[in-house]
Amino acid sequence: MEEMKKGLEGVVALDTKISYIDGIQGILKYRGIKIEDLADLSYDAVSYLLINGKIPGEAELSEYSRMLKENRRINGKQIEVLKEFEFGTEALDGLRTAISCTAHFDEENNHHTPDANKNKSIRLVAKFPTIVAALHRASFGEKPIEPMDNLSHGANFLYMLSGKIPTELEAEAMEKDLILSAEHELNPSTFALRIAASTLSDLYSAVICGLCTLKGPLHGGARKGVMDMLDEIGSIENVRDYTLGKLENKEKIMGFGHRVYKTLDPRARIYKDVARALAEENGDTYWFDMAEEIEHILYHEFIEIRGKPIYPNVDFYSAVVYKYLDIPAELATSIFAMGRVSGWIAHCMEQYSDNRVIRPRAHTV
Ligand code: ACO
């Protein structure tokens, strides 16, 4: 048998047309297009690109957006069921249960044709934000807010969360957040989902598999970890002691390091610009300054200790963006999933279209 690679590090498991990462030069492309060139599009356009493999024309985009808007609403019974559970601070548990519940209300749940999968993919992308917002409001006894059809995917989510129409910059920030979170090759949740899809399990089941894997603090859960860390540090004066203390105790600092990127993750650079712009609009750079100080100290400390720097990953400045958007930390992983669902669906479709059951071997010791 081949040599075992712990964590499958460096192992190539499959071919994909969906995304490309160059971890040395810090390049990320969705369907051959650099992330920097996609970040200013709408989430609808990027979601279409990921799932259908091409940038939509004007008419295609307008029809796709119309279908997403038409499918935003969720079954009232579903919210009633979900209110019975107390998900506490683990919003992702609520989302996972809600997606399972959505599958039960979807007549095509166990239909496995390309058309049924296309219909389900629109329902999934469209309903994720409504579910996340409704569950959050239900957790403190508030009624869900109906989606507003003239708002973009991201802006409508912010509106359904708070009942306030976001500013132009806030709406843009939310759209960018969903775009930057939408896809990242064979990260742990996508790999888990492709394994489920490779057994020809249905689209909802595969997405739930992705959600369960995204939850972990070393993957999507790190975003909440960064928000909690910023709260714990509390002020810029405490940054040095806090970060050095963590390093001394050999504890991981959330939002830093990456298995693939050995330089700055290109998404982190875009998130940093968004966080700075929001800080300036808010007239309050408190969170941004604290984050920049953590980045600065870690960069230099790592060079000192290990002879090479460590860089922020996608979760670091996104957490700062959420602070300025007034998003509670417990929603951070669910919102990540709201963006990622398009990439997950694209990977499911790719797996179904040229399938072989994913079944590696273990080295028995
Ligand atoms: N803080 C402190 N030290 C770190 C960090 C960090 N964030 N990241 C890596 N290191 C250190 C490790 O302790 C390790 O040291 P050692 O060689 O003395 O054991 C060394 O750098 C190599 O790190 P690994 O954990 O082996 O790197 P790996 O490729 O396995 O892990 C990972 C990457 C899991 C992302 C890691 O950097 C980490 O745990 N970061 C914090 C959690 C996080 O932000 N996760 C989100 C990743 S992006 C995403 O999933 C969406």
Tab-separated table of C-alpha atoms and ligand atoms in Angstrom:
chain	number	residue	atom	x	y	z
A	1	MET	CA	0.000	0.000	0.000
A	2	GLU	CA	0.967	3.651	-0.506
A	3	GLU	CA	2.521	5.593	2.357
A	4	MET	CA	-0.088	7.076	4.739
A	5	LYS	CA	-0.312	10.918	4.682
A	6	LYS	CA	-1.664	12.220	7.967
A	7	GLY	CA	-4.603	14.582	7.330
A	8	LEU	CA	-4.268	13.584	3.628
A	9	GLU	CA	-1.829	16.493	3.370
A	10	GLY	CA	-0.804	17.075	-0.234
A	11	VAL	CA	-2.901	14.130	-1.477
A	12	VAL	CA	-4.755	14.789	-4.746
A	13	ALA	CA	-8.147	13.090	-4.473
A	14	LEU	CA	-9.970	14.169	-7.643
A	15	ASP	CA	-10.143	16.434	-10.698
A	16	THR	CA	-12.325	19.527	-10.529
A	17	LYS	CA	-13.311	22.368	-12.853
A	18	ILE	CA	-14.886	24.377	-10.046
A	19	SER	CA	-11.953	26.150	-8.421
A	20	TYR	CA	-8.203	26.486	-8.385
A	21	ILE	CA	-5.824	27.439	-5.583
A	22	ASP	CA	-2.157	28.349	-5.834
A	23	GLY	CA	-1.138	28.385	-2.188
A	24	ILE	CA	2.380	29.647	-2.882
A	25	GLN	CA	1.403	32.691	-4.934
A	26	GLY	CA	-1.902	33.288	-3.148
A	27	ILE	CA	-4.211	32.803	-6.136
A	28	LEU	CA	-7.814	31.625	-5.964
A	29	LYS	CA	-10.041	31.190	-9.017
A	30	TYR	CA	-13.646	30.091	-9.342
A	31	ARG	CA	-14.242	28.445	-12.737
A	32	GLY	CA	-11.026	29.973	-14.051
A	33	ILE	CA	-11.778	33.547	-12.884
A	34	LYS	CA	-9.690	35.238	-10.207
A	35	ILE	CA	-11.485	35.965	-6.956
A	36	GLU	CA	-10.468	39.643	-7.215
A	37	ASP	CA	-12.486	39.866	-10.462
A	38	LEU	CA	-15.514	38.166	-8.922
A	39	ALA	CA	-15.719	40.068	-5.647
A	40	ASP	CA	-17.560	43.030	-7.200
A	41	LEU	CA	-20.239	40.920	-8.920
A	42	SER	CA	-23.488	39.960	-7.216
A	43	TYR	CA	-23.750	36.760	-5.158
A	44	ASP	CA	-26.457	35.577	-7.569
A	45	ALA	CA	-24.023	35.860	-10.503
A	46	VAL	CA	-21.238	34.022	-8.650
A	47	SER	CA	-23.608	31.336	-7.432
A	48	TYR	CA	-24.795	30.850	-11.043
A	49	LEU	CA	-21.179	30.693	-12.212
A	50	LEU	CA	-20.259	28.019	-9.670
A	51	ILE	CA	-23.298	25.833	-10.260
A	52	ASN	CA	-23.651	26.263	-14.040
A	53	GLY	CA	-20.011	26.728	-15.003
A	54	LYS	CA	-20.253	30.109	-16.750
A	55	ILE	CA	-20.892	33.762	-16.005
A	56	PRO	CA	-24.609	34.307	-16.700
A	57	GLY	CA	-25.737	36.583	-19.517
A	58	GLU	CA	-28.109	39.419	-18.601
A	59	ALA	CA	-31.271	37.396	-19.288
A	60	GLU	CA	-29.903	34.270	-17.551
A	61	LEU	CA	-28.960	36.255	-14.457
A	62	SER	CA	-32.301	38.009	-14.329
A	63	GLU	CA	-34.148	34.664	-14.568
A	64	TYR	CA	-31.858	33.045	-11.946
A	65	SER	CA	-32.353	35.977	-9.528
A	66	ARG	CA	-36.106	35.837	-10.107
A	67	MET	CA	-36.179	32.132	-9.249
A	68	LEU	CA	-34.056	32.680	-6.138
A	69	LYS	CA	-36.379	35.460	-4.963
A	70	GLU	CA	-39.435	33.324	-5.665
A	71	ASN	CA	-38.012	30.561	-3.471
A	72	ARG	CA	-36.832	32.651	-0.507
A	73	ARG	CA	-39.910	31.994	1.629
A	74	ILE	CA	-40.001	29.033	4.000
A	75	ASN	CA	-42.841	26.838	5.159
A	76	GLY	CA	-44.454	28.321	8.279
A	77	LYS	CA	-44.782	24.829	9.775
A	78	GLN	CA	-41.029	24.499	9.672
A	79	ILE	CA	-40.505	27.476	11.959
A	80	GLU	CA	-43.141	26.112	14.349
A	81	VAL	CA	-41.266	22.801	14.518
A	82	LEU	CA	-37.910	24.490	15.001
A	83	LYS	CA	-39.165	26.774	17.776
A	84	GLU	CA	-39.653	23.640	19.890
A	85	PHE	CA	-35.887	23.127	20.072
A	86	GLU	CA	-33.483	25.276	22.039
A	87	PHE	CA	-30.332	25.607	20.015
A	88	GLY	CA	-28.717	28.070	22.417
A	89	THR	CA	-25.440	29.456	21.128
A	90	GLU	CA	-24.970	26.752	18.483
A	91	ALA	CA	-26.899	28.323	15.612
A	92	LEU	CA	-25.385	25.836	13.191
A	93	ASP	CA	-27.190	22.994	14.967
A	94	GLY	CA	-30.424	24.845	14.202
A	95	LEU	CA	-29.470	25.339	10.558
A	96	ARG	CA	-28.519	21.681	10.183
A	97	THR	CA	-31.857	20.574	11.644
A	98	ALA	CA	-33.724	23.145	9.534
A	99	ILE	CA	-32.152	21.936	6.278
A	100	SER	CA	-33.138	18.394	7.191
A	101	CYS	CA	-36.660	19.681	7.847
A	102	THR	CA	-36.657	21.577	4.512
A	103	ALA	CA	-35.827	18.306	2.759
A	104	HIS	CA	-38.949	16.742	4.247
A	105	PHE	CA	-41.076	19.572	2.816
A	106	ASP	CA	-39.446	19.234	-0.636
A	107	GLU	CA	-41.397	16.880	-2.862
A	108	GLU	CA	-38.319	16.285	-4.992
A	109	ASN	CA	-36.142	15.416	-1.996
A	110	ASN	CA	-35.416	11.887	-3.141
A	111	HIS	CA	-35.735	12.507	-6.885
A	112	HIS	CA	-32.338	12.156	-8.415
A	113	THR	CA	-32.706	13.558	-11.937
A	114	PRO	CA	-30.615	16.529	-13.170
A	115	ASP	CA	-33.821	18.641	-13.351
A	116	ALA	CA	-34.821	17.779	-9.779
A	117	ASN	CA	-31.285	18.552	-8.584
A	118	LYS	CA	-31.406	21.914	-10.364
A	119	ASN	CA	-34.735	22.773	-8.701
A	120	LYS	CA	-33.441	21.710	-5.288
A	121	SER	CA	-30.257	23.719	-5.730
A	122	ILE	CA	-32.286	26.906	-6.284
A	123	ARG	CA	-34.404	26.177	-3.208
A	124	LEU	CA	-31.330	25.522	-1.108
A	125	VAL	CA	-29.461	28.695	-2.117
A	126	ALA	CA	-32.636	30.780	-1.790
A	127	LYS	CA	-33.788	29.472	1.594
A	128	PHE	CA	-30.514	29.367	3.548
A	129	PRO	CA	-30.573	33.105	4.507
A	130	THR	CA	-34.286	32.999	5.383
A	131	ILE	CA	-33.731	30.025	7.681
A	132	VAL	CA	-30.672	31.515	9.399
A	133	ALA	CA	-32.463	34.827	10.020
A	134	ALA	CA	-35.747	33.204	11.115
A	135	LEU	CA	-34.028	30.825	13.533
A	136	HIS	CA	-32.046	33.657	15.041
A	137	ARG	CA	-35.148	35.772	15.593
A	138	ALA	CA	-37.053	32.771	16.979
A	139	SER	CA	-34.269	32.242	19.539
A	140	PHE	CA	-35.332	35.460	21.301
A	141	GLY	CA	-39.067	35.116	20.668
A	142	GLU	CA	-39.290	37.391	17.604
A	143	LYS	CA	-41.342	36.558	14.494
A	144	PRO	CA	-39.505	35.978	11.197
A	145	ILE	CA	-39.329	38.957	8.820
A	146	GLU	CA	-40.664	38.317	5.308
A	147	PRO	CA	-38.009	38.560	2.563
A	148	MET	CA	-37.966	41.835	0.577
A	149	ASP	CA	-37.852	41.109	-3.140
A	150	ASN	CA	-36.124	44.294	-4.282
A	151	LEU	CA	-33.070	43.586	-2.113
A	152	SER	CA	-30.030	41.527	-3.162
A	153	HIS	CA	-29.352	38.132	-1.587
A	154	GLY	CA	-26.976	39.656	0.997
A	155	ALA	CA	-28.935	42.845	1.689
A	156	ASN	CA	-32.150	40.879	2.126
A	157	PHE	CA	-30.439	38.645	4.690
A	158	LEU	CA	-29.348	41.658	6.768
A	159	TYR	CA	-32.877	43.047	6.490
A	160	MET	CA	-34.485	39.753	7.601
A	161	LEU	CA	-32.106	39.624	10.554
A	162	SER	CA	-32.718	43.075	11.995
A	163	GLY	CA	-35.679	44.602	10.139
A	164	LYS	CA	-33.415	47.488	9.076
A	165	ILE	CA	-32.577	48.171	5.432
A	166	PRO	CA	-28.762	48.097	5.260
A	167	THR	CA	-26.696	50.988	3.920
A	168	GLU	CA	-25.211	50.586	0.442
A	169	LEU	CA	-21.817	49.731	1.924
A	170	GLU	CA	-23.278	47.206	4.366
A	171	ALA	CA	-25.220	45.523	1.552
A	172	GLU	CA	-22.074	45.410	-0.585
A	173	ALA	CA	-20.073	43.969	2.340
A	174	MET	CA	-22.609	41.181	2.863
A	175	GLU	CA	-22.646	40.302	-0.853
A	176	LYS	CA	-18.832	40.188	-0.894
A	177	ASP	CA	-18.798	38.044	2.246
A	178	LEU	CA	-21.054	35.460	0.590
A	179	ILE	CA	-18.989	35.530	-2.629
A	180	LEU	CA	-15.686	35.092	-0.775
A	181	SER	CA	-17.123	32.221	1.276
A	182	ALA	CA	-18.728	30.462	-1.690
A	183	GLU	CA	-16.059	27.996	-2.760
A	184	HIS	CA	-12.627	26.685	-1.833
A	185	GLU	CA	-11.711	23.457	-3.626
A	186	LEU	CA	-11.375	20.356	-1.410
A	187	ASN	CA	-11.645	21.945	2.025
A	188	PRO	CA	-12.875	19.541	4.743
A	189	SER	CA	-16.615	20.249	4.400
A	190	THR	CA	-16.561	19.989	0.603
A	191	PHE	CA	-14.585	16.755	0.756
A	192	ALA	CA	-17.050	15.317	3.296
A	193	LEU	CA	-19.950	16.346	1.056
A	194	ARG	CA	-18.344	14.792	-2.041
A	195	ILE	CA	-17.950	11.513	-0.165
A	196	ALA	CA	-21.688	11.584	0.636
A	197	ALA	CA	-22.499	12.485	-2.999
A	198	SER	CA	-20.244	9.670	-4.241
A	199	THR	CA	-22.546	7.136	-2.567
A	200	LEU	CA	-25.367	8.743	-4.626
A	201	SER	CA	-26.961	10.119	-1.493
A	202	ASP	CA	-29.316	13.051	-2.229
A	203	LEU	CA	-28.385	16.726	-2.456
A	204	TYR	CA	-29.900	17.722	0.919
A	205	SER	CA	-28.115	14.867	2.730
A	206	ALA	CA	-24.802	15.825	1.143
A	207	VAL	CA	-25.261	19.492	2.120
A	208	ILE	CA	-26.029	18.449	5.697
A	209	CYS	CA	-22.789	16.459	5.668
A	210	GLY	CA	-21.001	19.667	4.614
A	211	LEU	CA	-22.693	21.615	7.420
A	212	CYS	CA	-21.652	19.088	10.061
A	213	THR	CA	-18.034	19.324	8.927
A	214	LEU	CA	-18.015	23.113	8.595
A	215	LYS	CA	-19.049	23.390	12.249
A	216	GLY	CA	-15.643	22.439	13.695
A	217	PRO	CA	-13.456	25.187	15.206
A	218	LEU	CA	-10.546	24.246	12.927
A	219	HIS	CA	-12.738	24.904	9.854
A	220	GLY	CA	-15.816	27.190	9.601
A	221	GLY	CA	-16.140	27.470	13.369
A	222	ALA	CA	-12.949	29.562	13.446
A	223	ARG	CA	-14.921	32.669	12.387
A	224	LYS	CA	-16.926	32.596	15.609
A	225	GLY	CA	-13.644	31.823	17.393
A	226	VAL	CA	-12.159	35.087	16.049
A	227	MET	CA	-15.216	37.109	17.109
A	228	ASP	CA	-15.048	35.616	20.608
A	229	MET	CA	-11.300	36.285	20.718
A	230	LEU	CA	-11.776	39.972	19.807
A	231	ASP	CA	-14.298	40.265	22.656
A	232	GLU	CA	-11.977	38.474	25.041
A	233	ILE	CA	-8.991	40.702	24.202
A	234	GLY	CA	-11.216	43.720	24.753
A	235	SER	CA	-8.743	46.482	23.877
A	236	ILE	CA	-5.746	47.126	21.695
A	237	GLU	CA	-3.493	47.432	24.775
A	238	ASN	CA	-4.183	43.762	25.643
A	239	VAL	CA	-3.319	42.364	22.217
A	240	ARG	CA	0.381	41.714	22.820
A	241	ASP	CA	-0.023	39.864	26.153
A	242	TYR	CA	-2.948	37.854	24.814
A	243	THR	CA	-1.289	36.655	21.611
A	244	LEU	CA	2.101	35.970	23.187
A	245	GLY	CA	0.374	34.097	26.032
A	246	LYS	CA	-1.451	31.879	23.515
A	247	LEU	CA	1.764	31.125	21.645
A	248	GLU	CA	3.602	30.311	24.887
A	249	ASN	CA	0.854	27.834	25.825
A	250	LYS	CA	1.034	26.351	22.314
A	251	GLU	CA	-2.607	27.264	21.684
A	252	LYS	CA	-3.880	28.028	18.195
A	253	ILE	CA	-4.945	31.577	17.423
A	254	MET	CA	-8.190	31.444	15.483
A	255	GLY	CA	-8.197	32.975	12.010
A	256	PHE	CA	-4.500	32.333	11.289
A	257	GLY	CA	-2.709	29.635	9.313
A	258	HIS	CA	-3.852	27.492	6.437
A	259	ARG	CA	-3.139	24.015	5.133
A	260	VAL	CA	-2.757	25.223	1.548
A	261	TYR	CA	-1.810	28.929	1.591
A	262	LYS	CA	1.795	29.632	2.468
A	263	THR	CA	1.270	33.326	1.771
A	264	LEU	CA	-1.638	35.714	2.324
A	265	ASP	CA	-4.984	34.182	1.370
A	266	PRO	CA	-6.320	36.518	-1.388
A	267	ARG	CA	-9.747	36.493	0.287
A	268	ALA	CA	-8.216	37.818	3.509
A	269	ARG	CA	-6.884	40.842	1.607
A	270	ILE	CA	-10.336	41.656	0.205
A	271	TYR	CA	-12.011	41.125	3.586
A	272	LYS	CA	-9.477	43.485	5.168
A	273	ASP	CA	-10.418	46.247	2.707
A	274	VAL	CA	-14.123	45.664	3.398
A	275	ALA	CA	-13.535	45.756	7.168
A	276	ARG	CA	-11.568	49.011	6.846
A	277	ALA	CA	-14.312	50.629	4.745
A	278	LEU	CA	-17.005	49.620	7.259
A	279	ALA	CA	-14.890	50.900	10.142
A	280	GLU	CA	-14.526	54.249	8.394
A	281	GLU	CA	-18.242	54.459	7.572
A	282	ASN	CA	-19.028	53.671	11.208
A	283	GLY	CA	-16.564	56.330	12.381
A	284	ASP	CA	-15.162	53.714	14.772
A	285	THR	CA	-11.992	51.767	13.971
A	286	TYR	CA	-11.867	49.929	17.336
A	287	TRP	CA	-12.276	46.343	15.992
A	288	PHE	CA	-10.250	46.983	12.853
A	289	ASP	CA	-7.291	48.442	14.756
A	290	MET	CA	-7.312	45.571	17.226
A	291	ALA	CA	-7.343	43.027	14.391
A	292	GLU	CA	-4.528	44.759	12.540
A	293	GLU	CA	-2.427	44.747	15.722
A	294	ILE	CA	-2.969	40.966	16.153
A	295	GLU	CA	-1.935	40.416	12.527
A	296	HIS	CA	1.170	42.570	12.994
A	297	ILE	CA	2.313	40.888	16.225
A	298	LEU	CA	1.744	37.345	14.949
A	299	TYR	CA	3.526	38.038	11.664
A	300	HIS	CA	6.690	39.175	13.466
A	301	GLU	CA	6.488	36.625	16.315
A	302	PHE	CA	6.256	33.744	13.855
A	303	ILE	CA	9.272	34.996	11.925
A	304	GLU	CA	11.154	35.182	15.234
A	305	ILE	CA	10.099	31.704	16.461
A	306	ARG	CA	9.861	29.709	13.226
A	307	GLY	CA	11.754	31.759	10.670
A	308	LYS	CA	8.572	32.261	8.582
A	309	PRO	CA	5.458	34.383	9.041
A	310	ILE	CA	1.869	33.279	9.638
A	311	TYR	CA	-0.939	35.023	7.755
A	312	PRO	CA	-4.603	35.666	8.474
A	313	ASN	CA	-6.965	33.240	6.753
A	314	VAL	CA	-10.482	33.830	5.399
A	315	ASP	CA	-11.975	33.769	8.887
A	316	PHE	CA	-9.950	36.598	10.425
A	317	TYR	CA	-11.109	39.826	8.779
A	318	SER	CA	-14.504	38.328	7.951
A	319	ALA	CA	-15.055	38.213	11.707
A	320	VAL	CA	-14.206	41.936	11.867
A	321	VAL	CA	-16.683	42.591	9.040
A	322	TYR	CA	-19.377	40.795	11.088
A	323	LYS	CA	-18.571	42.966	14.105
A	324	TYR	CA	-19.305	46.077	12.041
A	325	LEU	CA	-22.447	44.523	10.554
A	326	ASP	CA	-23.690	43.807	14.092
A	327	ILE	CA	-23.856	40.096	13.409
A	328	PRO	CA	-23.828	37.979	16.577
A	329	ALA	CA	-20.871	35.579	16.862
A	330	GLU	CA	-23.113	32.512	17.102
A	331	LEU	CA	-24.333	33.159	13.530
A	332	ALA	CA	-20.850	33.314	12.003
A	333	THR	CA	-20.613	29.656	10.921
A	334	SER	CA	-24.180	29.592	9.593
A	335	ILE	CA	-23.498	32.682	7.479
A	336	PHE	CA	-20.337	31.070	6.151
A	337	ALA	CA	-22.554	28.137	5.108
A	338	MET	CA	-25.028	30.533	3.423
A	339	GLY	CA	-22.228	31.520	1.040
A	340	ARG	CA	-20.616	28.088	0.778
A	341	VAL	CA	-23.823	26.305	-0.229
A	342	SER	CA	-23.336	27.296	-3.907
A	343	GLY	CA	-19.855	25.746	-3.997
A	344	TRP	CA	-21.132	22.655	-2.205
A	345	ILE	CA	-23.930	22.216	-4.764
A	346	ALA	CA	-21.451	22.645	-7.629
A	347	HIS	CA	-19.249	19.908	-6.131
A	348	CYS	CA	-22.225	17.583	-5.677
A	349	MET	CA	-23.223	18.047	-9.317
A	350	GLU	CA	-19.629	17.461	-10.436
A	351	GLN	CA	-19.439	14.285	-8.347
A	352	TYR	CA	-22.771	12.973	-9.673
A	353	SER	CA	-21.734	13.689	-13.271
A	354	ASP	CA	-18.638	11.450	-13.179
A	355	ASN	CA	-18.977	9.304	-10.117
A	356	ARG	CA	-16.813	6.748	-8.439
A	357	VAL	CA	-17.439	5.946	-4.753
A	358	ILE	CA	-14.761	7.646	-2.655
A	359	ARG	CA	-13.304	4.912	-0.523
A	360	PRO	CA	-9.644	5.187	0.526
A	361	ARG	CA	-7.776	2.571	2.546
A	362	ALA	CA	-6.357	2.650	6.062
A	363	HIS	CA	-2.979	1.328	7.109
A	364	THR	CA	-3.665	-1.122	9.959
A	365	VAL	CA	-1.190	-0.773	12.828
B	1	ACO	N1	-1.962	29.780	15.846
B	1	ACO	C1	-0.818	29.339	16.392
B	1	ACO	N2	-0.046	28.401	15.830
B	1	ACO	C2	-0.426	27.906	14.644
B	1	ACO	C3	-1.603	28.324	14.004
B	1	ACO	C4	-2.387	29.288	14.656
B	1	ACO	N3	-3.507	29.725	14.124
B	1	ACO	N4	-1.753	27.660	12.861
B	1	ACO	C5	-0.703	26.833	12.763
B	1	ACO	N5	0.107	26.983	13.852
B	1	ACO	C6	1.321	26.239	14.135
B	1	ACO	C7	0.915	24.848	14.662
B	1	ACO	O1	0.795	24.840	16.064
B	1	ACO	C8	2.015	23.979	14.153
B	1	ACO	O2	3.080	24.041	15.061
B	1	ACO	P1	4.015	22.727	15.372
B	1	ACO	O3	4.696	22.447	14.066
B	1	ACO	O4	4.914	23.219	16.443
B	1	ACO	O5	3.067	21.662	15.776
B	1	ACO	C9	2.444	24.627	12.856
B	1	ACO	O6	2.010	26.008	12.917
B	1	ACO	C10	1.777	23.963	11.654
B	1	ACO	O7	0.383	23.974	11.892
B	1	ACO	P2	-0.604	22.800	11.588
B	1	ACO	O8	-1.715	22.829	12.562
B	1	ACO	O9	0.134	21.516	11.392
B	1	ACO	O10	-1.140	23.252	10.195
B	1	ACO	P3	-2.275	22.502	9.427
B	1	ACO	O11	-1.974	22.649	7.998
B	1	ACO	O12	-2.552	21.151	9.901
B	1	ACO	O13	-3.540	23.334	9.911
B	1	ACO	C11	-5.073	24.962	10.319
B	1	ACO	C12	-4.057	24.414	9.318
B	1	ACO	C13	-5.950	23.825	10.866
B	1	ACO	C14	-5.970	25.940	9.583
B	1	ACO	C15	-4.313	25.645	11.457
B	1	ACO	O14	-3.520	26.697	10.950
B	1	ACO	C16	-5.239	26.154	12.526
B	1	ACO	O15	-5.671	25.367	13.394
B	1	ACO	N6	-5.600	27.495	12.524
B	1	ACO	C17	-6.505	28.049	13.490
B	1	ACO	C18	-7.951	27.675	13.147
B	1	ACO	C19	-8.469	28.390	11.904
B	1	ACO	O16	-8.310	29.591	11.754
B	1	ACO	N7	-9.122	27.604	11.034
B	1	ACO	C20	-9.719	28.126	9.809
B	1	ACO	C21	-8.956	27.663	8.597
B	1	ACO	S1	-9.661	28.314	7.120
B	1	ACO	C22	-11.084	27.428	6.946
B	1	ACO	O17	-11.156	26.273	7.288
B	1	ACO	C23	-12.265	28.102	6.464
